[in-house]
Every structure is written in structure tokens, then in C-alpha cells.
Amino acid sequence: MDWVNAVVQGVLLGGLYALFAAGLSLIFGVMRLVNIAHGDMVVLAAYLGLSVVATLGIPPLMALVIVVPLMALLGYLLQRLVLNRTIGRDILPPLLVTFGLSVIVQNGLLMVYSADPQKLGAGWLEVASLQFAGLAIGVLPLLTFVFAVAVIVLLQWVFYGTSLGRAFRAVSDDGDVAQLMGLDRRHVFGLAMALSLAVTAVAGVLLGIRTSFDPTGGAARLIFGFEAVIIGGLGNLWGTLVGGVILGVAQTIGAQIDAGWQILAGHIAFLLVLAIRPAGFFPRVDQ
Amino acid sequence: MSNHTVTRASRASTIAMLIMVPLLILLISAPFWAGRAELRLMGEICLYLSLASLWNLLAGYAGLVSVGQQAFVGFGGYLLFALTMFADWHPLAAALGAGVLGLLIAMPVAVLMFRLTGAYFAIGTWVVAEVFRLSFAQISALGGGSGTSLAVSVVKRLSEDRSMRESLAYWLALGLAVAVLVVITLLLRSRTGLALTAIRDNDVAASSLGVDVWRTKFVVYIVTAGLTALTGALIFLQKLRISPDAAFSVNDWTAFVIFIVVIGGIGTVEGPVIGTLVFFLLRETMADLGTIYLIVLGVVAIIIMLTAPQGLWGLIRSRFGLSMLPVIHRVKTITVREPENGP
């Protein structure tokens, strides 16, 4: 029963990892940019949630109403003012600039919020659980998973059902031609980053309710999101959910064997997938 | 009548070579004129110079942007401790052994990581570093998560005398930095270097001209890993204490190194030298500021990447056409006086 429980918890944990991964996958799909500061953005969103909760005295989930647009705005400005200047054939500038951003955000958070671990208190939501077939399923992990599925459905709809999605796909396929067709590439990239950080905001707040966080936690979140993307297959949004679930299950099973093995087991699962199926389980087929 | 010859040397590089000899003698004699704190700082500068030059070779020449070189720094440090404590090796032999083992372990790592390209390769190397960190934290004989210190008996095998030990540590660091610079300069001048430059500029074109892209990158990756592990061993021989968080710190062994190279000038041999000097100058004047110092470094690196991607050395070079450690060929016009009764 312990093992079944570990798998169920792992699947639900995978929802959170899918949320880390979706934002990463989205911007890579649109502009071939890998944001090394992505994990730090997750942590930044958690801290913004903390500030909103502290000033307005509202429950953390309601803080999303403020944190999501705030992060989206930040994403748009970041892309327009900084990252657009790095987009090009050379992969070095975007990598190094986002790496610098990561260090800046991390140390900025250290200065403002100190190194003390923080948590978003959500009262009953943190402890509530449902009894199902002898398993105790936490309401919060379940809610996180539902959020993940909802976010992916939403992103799929944006990508394949709206004119914004058409613009995303156009600049992704051929930026120069898209530009000639009247799309402002810089603006489209800005919107993509805004959407990515909006998803990140959801991930950050849910993370903050789930566990305590501190300014140095960004690297781990980037790595989990990245592993989910690679396991699931590049460029496939549903793949990120599958990748997240596989990573989550590997971690909870690892933890079931030995508490010190939790994170290591996830990394090993990732390396195994890389060795056996380097393209991931569901790579985008049109490439 | 004018003739052309192809040469690597320029006036600047000749002057640089002439200056380098007395400079090297001055640096070698440092233990006789520098205080203990200065000697330690100079040793640290040498070790960072070595790390920065190696990362530059990887990212600036082979196009392998790794953010996981701390894997090999920590691996080298831990192997130094393990080989001296459990196998009873002499510290110097252990440091060399750590380098060789670092090169060997880099082989399977490279095979796996080369399946990822570009930015994904970067994060992949970070995962590897995390795997190394978590694995070493599991080894209780090496102190587990809290780390361990190098036994006094091991340290004394270097030398009984403390000041002699400190001089030795400095000479090792200096020797390593010089060796790394020499190896990189020679490598870049060789066929492999030419292949690397071709790959960096356009890997598809390079491979169509018969360059084995995978193999060339593989060789550079494992050589860099081995030398990075050796550097790591010397770093922790100086520190005498190791823990997983210190050994595999992404800030200390990768972030600082990247900033050094970006500020100095990526893809140039001289860049890391300038960058290391600027970095330590900033650190010695701003270290009290703590986290602000890191933020300033990050901002400076971003501004340089966006406005002058060639770094400080690139600015100097484009202005004066200098090249201290020349790796490129240049065409030089020499005028030959025509003899009276020419053939």
C-alpha cells in the first residue's frame, strides 16, 4: 500500500513539475530561448504571493489574481527591454544573459526577503485530504494537478485556437517571413514571455503553499522543469505533463526507498530516459 | 617589390613574450616577497584563471556552454580527499589521480550530454553536477552532507613546515595556471584548434569539410573536465576542508567563472586573464557589500553581453589590434629590396 501511495503522490507532484515545465517549454517552442532564470522566476512569484498575502490579508490562492498579471507584465517588459536583444543564431547571449538574471533575482530576493525560509499559509487547504480506497489524497496536491491540466488545456487552446497562437507558431516556424507578413516579432516574443511567466506565477504560488521556499531554491525548480520537458519530449505541452508525472513518481518512489534518495532518483530517471529515448516520450512530430 | 609572409607573431605578442619572462620570475619568487594573505590570494587568482580559461575553451571555442563545471571541481576535490585518506596516496599524486579520473568520468557524461544541444546541454550539465553532489553527500566515509577535513598527517606529507606548505600550494596553483594557458594556446594552434574554430563558426559547414564535430567536441570536453578536476583538487588542497555544498557550488565554480570570461572577453585566450584580474579587483574592493556585489557582477555581465559581447579584451583588441597569446595567422607585408641586376 505504501508503494501505491508513493505512486499516487508522485503523480500529483508531477502536476507541479508540469507547471514548472510548461512555461519553459512554451518559450522554447516560440523563440528557441531557454530561460536559465526560470526557476528563480518561480521563486520570485512565490515571494510576490507572500507580499500580496501579507499586505492584503487574502488567502494565497486569491493572490493569484494579482501575482499572475504582475508576473506577465514583468515577462513582457523583460522580453522587450532585455531578452529580445539576445535572440539570434548564437545561443550564447540568451544563455549568459538569463544566467546573469538568475543570479540577480536570487540575490535581489536575498536582500529584500533575507535567507529565512518562508511559506504561504493557506489554513485548512494545506492539511485537508480526501479518503479514497484506503489512500489519503491531499486536496492541495489534487488541486495542483487540476491546475496543471487546466493550464495545459488553456495553452493548447491559445496555441491552436486563437490568432495569438497562430502568431506564436508563425514566428516559431519562420521569424523573418512572419515579420514580412506584418507580425511584430518583438511584440509576439514579449507576449510569449508574458504567458510563460503567468504560468510560472501559478506554479510559484502553488509551490509556496505546498512547501517552504527560500531565495536559493530556483535552481532546483529550473532543473525539475527542464527534466520534465526532456522526459516528455521537446515541443509537446501534454508531454510536459507526462514528463512531470514520471519525474514526480521517480522522486516519491526514491523517497520511499530512502529519504536521501528522493531528488537523486528523479535525476537518475531523467538520465535513463536520455540514454534510452533521447527525444523523450512524446516529441513533436512535425520536426 | 613587396612580398607576403604569414605569421602568428605581432609586435605586441613579441613585447608580451619579453615582458612575460620577468613577470613569471616575479610571480615564481612571490613566496619570498609577499605576505601570507597575499600569497593565498594570488594562489586563488591562479586557480580561478585556470577555471576561467578552461570554461572559455569549452564555451567560447567548442560551443559547449556548460553551467555544470562545478561537477568536476567538486569531483576533483573529493577524489583528492578520498585518495589521500583511504588509499594513502601522496597529496600531489592524489591531485593528479583526481585529474585523470575526472577525465575518465567525463567520457560517459559526454556521451549522454551530447544528446542535448545548445541551452539544453547547459542545463543537462547542471543536472550531472547535482547528481555528483547528491551522490557524494551519500558517502558517509567522506562526511556525508556535512563534509570532512583533510587529516593533518596527510597535509604534512606535502611538507612539515607550514610556510613551505603555503609556498608549495601557491607554486602548484601558479604552475597549473601557466600549464593550462600553454595547453590551450597550443591546442588552439593545432589542427584540433582549427577544427574547433570552424565548428564554433558553423558546425554544419565544418562537418561538410571533413571535421569530425562530435569527436572534436568530445576531446575538448574530457580534457577540460580532467584539468578542471585537477584544479578542483588544488582548490581543496588549499582549503583543507570539503563539503558537498562548497564543492559543487554553482555560484563559486560556475557563476563567477562565467562572469570572469564574459567580462574579459569570451572566445579569446587573453579574455579570461583580464577578466580574472578585474573580478578580483572588484571583489577586493566590494566584497563587504555581500549580495549587492553579486548583483553588480550580474548586471555588468549582462550589459557587456548586450553591448560588447567581445568583452574588455575584444574592445582593446579592436582598438589596438593587439594579441598577446597569438593563435590566429596574419598576413604581413615585407618589402624586399630588388637587387641591381635582378634575375
XYZ file of C-alpha atoms in Angstrom, chain A residues 28 34 36 82 85-86 89 91-93 95-97 99-101 103-104 106-108 110-111 219 222-223 226-227 229-230 234 260-261 263-264 267 270-271 274-276 278, chain B residues 55 59 63 65 67 112-113 115-116 118-120 122-124 126-128 130-131 134-135 138 201-202 250-251 254-255 258-259 262 266 291-292 294-295 298-299 302 305-306:
84
model
C 11.458 27.375 -26.199
C 15.934 28.588 -22.693
C 18.012 29.800 -17.066
C 16.452 42.792 -22.394
C 18.341 41.889 -27.836
C 19.803 38.431 -27.310
C 21.577 32.488 -34.285
C 22.935 30.578 -28.408
C 25.488 32.152 -26.104
C 23.917 35.594 -25.438
C 22.059 31.701 -22.123
C 24.507 34.001 -20.423
C 22.067 36.875 -20.044
C 22.128 33.140 -16.260
C 23.054 36.653 -15.105
C 19.362 37.371 -14.492
C 21.967 35.477 -10.117
C 20.417 38.966 -9.933
C 18.330 35.263 -6.442
C 20.451 37.872 -4.685
C 17.771 40.529 -5.019
C 18.058 37.566 -0.546
C 18.394 41.298 0.029
C 17.990 26.117 -9.453
C 14.581 25.019 -13.169
C 16.117 21.559 -13.190
C 13.776 21.020 -17.555
C 13.803 17.304 -16.748
C 10.392 18.850 -20.628
C 13.094 16.452 -21.829
C 10.513 18.774 -26.680
C 18.060 10.828 0.913
C 17.287 9.341 -2.467
C 15.929 14.020 -5.667
C 18.672 11.690 -6.856
C 17.763 12.808 -11.765
C 15.975 11.666 -16.335
C 19.437 10.354 -17.258
C 18.162 10.489 -22.005
C 20.173 7.302 -22.526
C 17.297 5.207 -23.859
C 16.912 10.906 -26.075
C 35.451 27.202 -19.306
C 32.086 27.619 -24.261
C 30.464 25.978 -28.277
C 28.150 26.114 -22.858
C 26.817 25.528 -16.367
C 24.956 11.267 -22.507
C 25.082 15.064 -22.525
C 22.475 14.135 -26.922
C 21.306 17.532 -25.769
C 22.695 24.238 -27.037
C 20.904 25.538 -23.990
C 19.550 22.108 -23.072
C 23.808 23.627 -20.438
C 21.056 22.606 -18.042
C 21.889 18.928 -18.578
C 23.832 21.180 -14.232
C 21.813 18.020 -13.589
C 25.028 15.996 -13.736
C 23.587 17.831 -8.927
C 23.861 14.066 -9.302
C 23.875 14.261 -4.059
C 25.982 11.126 -4.582
C 25.537 9.965 0.480
C 31.626 29.470 -36.601
C 29.434 26.926 -38.370
C 27.210 26.681 -8.795
C 27.933 30.244 -7.652
C 30.409 28.400 -12.448
C 28.675 31.769 -11.979
C 31.173 32.748 -16.417
C 31.203 36.375 -15.282
C 32.148 37.303 -20.233
C 34.688 35.132 -24.429
C 24.838 40.189 -2.106
C 24.991 43.576 -3.860
C 26.837 39.559 -6.958
C 24.007 41.682 -8.332
C 25.362 40.040 -12.921
C 24.338 43.462 -14.222
C 24.524 41.346 -18.904
C 26.932 40.638 -23.270
C 24.358 43.013 -24.795
